[in-house]
C-alpha cells in the first residue's frame, strides 16, 4: 500500500514562492500580510492539497473583503429581470474573493429622472453597482456622481455613454443586428417587405441592433424594402398593437425583425393573422415567450446571450474593483447564440 506524503508548510511556501514564515503568518493569522501575498499563499495551499481544510476556509473568509453589490434592474414582474436577478444573486454569493451581499432595486418605468434618482440612492449604499438603463443626460450625471465617489458602475444589457461608466457587459449590438440581417436575407421569402420593431430608441443596445440589421440587409439584400421602424415602448401590449399595425399596412410582408421585449405580443399578432408560416420572424432574448414562439413555428430565430455568463462577468469585475480600489474594465463583449426549434 502506497502512503501519500502529507503536504507541509514547506511545500506550500515553495509553490507560493514565499518563505515558510510567511505561510505560517497567513494560515494561522499570526501577523498582517499584504493581500496579494495572502491570496498567493491561499491559492498555493489549495493547489498543493494542504491538509488544513478548515483553516483554509476560515482564512479565505477572513481575508476576503466584505462589500455590497448593487443591482438596478427594470420591471420586476418581467421574467427577463426575475431571471437576471436570480443569476446575479447566485453569482454574487458564490464569489470567494469577496464576501459580497447583493442589494436589488427595480424601477417600473423608463423615466430617466426616476432611474437617475435610484442610481444615486443605490450608489450611496453599495461598493459597486450594475444597472440596466436607458440613455439620458440625467442618468449619465448620476453615474458620473457615483464614479466620483469611488463606486464602479457597470451597464448591463444596453450600454450608456456616461464618462464615469466602468464598462458595458453584454452583447455587441451591432454584431447581433448584423447577424439578424444576414439570417433574414436568407430566410425571408423573395419579394416581400421587411418590417422592423424597436422597443425603445432610448436603449442604445436596441438602436445598435437596428443599425446593424439595416446595414446587413443593405449589403446582403439591397433590393429588399425595409419599412420604417415602429417604436412600441418596450411593452408587450403595445408590441401586440405595433405588430398588428405592421401586418395591416402590408399584405406582402415577408419578415419581421424585432429588437426589444414583448415577444409574446408579436407572436400573438402573427398567430391571429394566419400568416405566421409565411413571415420570417427574428427576435432577441431567450424567454418562455420566445421559446414558445419557436416551438409553435411562429419565430424562426432567437438571438440570445447568457444571463449566467453575464452575471459571472459583472460580479467578477465588481469584486476586482472593490479589491484594487479602482474600476476594472470588463472583458470583450459577450458571445451570443442563435436559437431555433432544433437547439432549444
PDB file of C-alpha atoms in Angstrom, residues 56 98 112 219 235 254 299-300 321 330:
ATOM      1  CA  UNK A  56      -8.168  27.382   4.728  1.00  0.00           C
ATOM      2  CA  UNK A  98     -15.067  38.927  -1.662  1.00  0.00           C
ATOM      3  CA  UNK A 112     -34.880  58.988 -16.727  1.00  0.00           C
ATOM      4  CA  UNK A 219     -25.321  44.507 -48.004  1.00  0.00           C
ATOM      5  CA  UNK A 235     -44.250  46.968 -23.616  1.00  0.00           C
ATOM      6  CA  UNK A 254     -42.043  38.691 -45.775  1.00  0.00           C
ATOM      7  CA  UNK A 299     -40.473  32.517 -34.585  1.00  0.00           C
ATOM      8  CA  UNK A 300     -37.602  31.313 -36.760  1.00  0.00           C
ATOM      9  CA  UNK A 321     -12.881  46.837  -8.463  1.00  0.00           C
ATOM     10  CA  UNK A 330     -14.884  44.279 -18.384  1.00  0.00           C
TER      11      UNK A 330
END
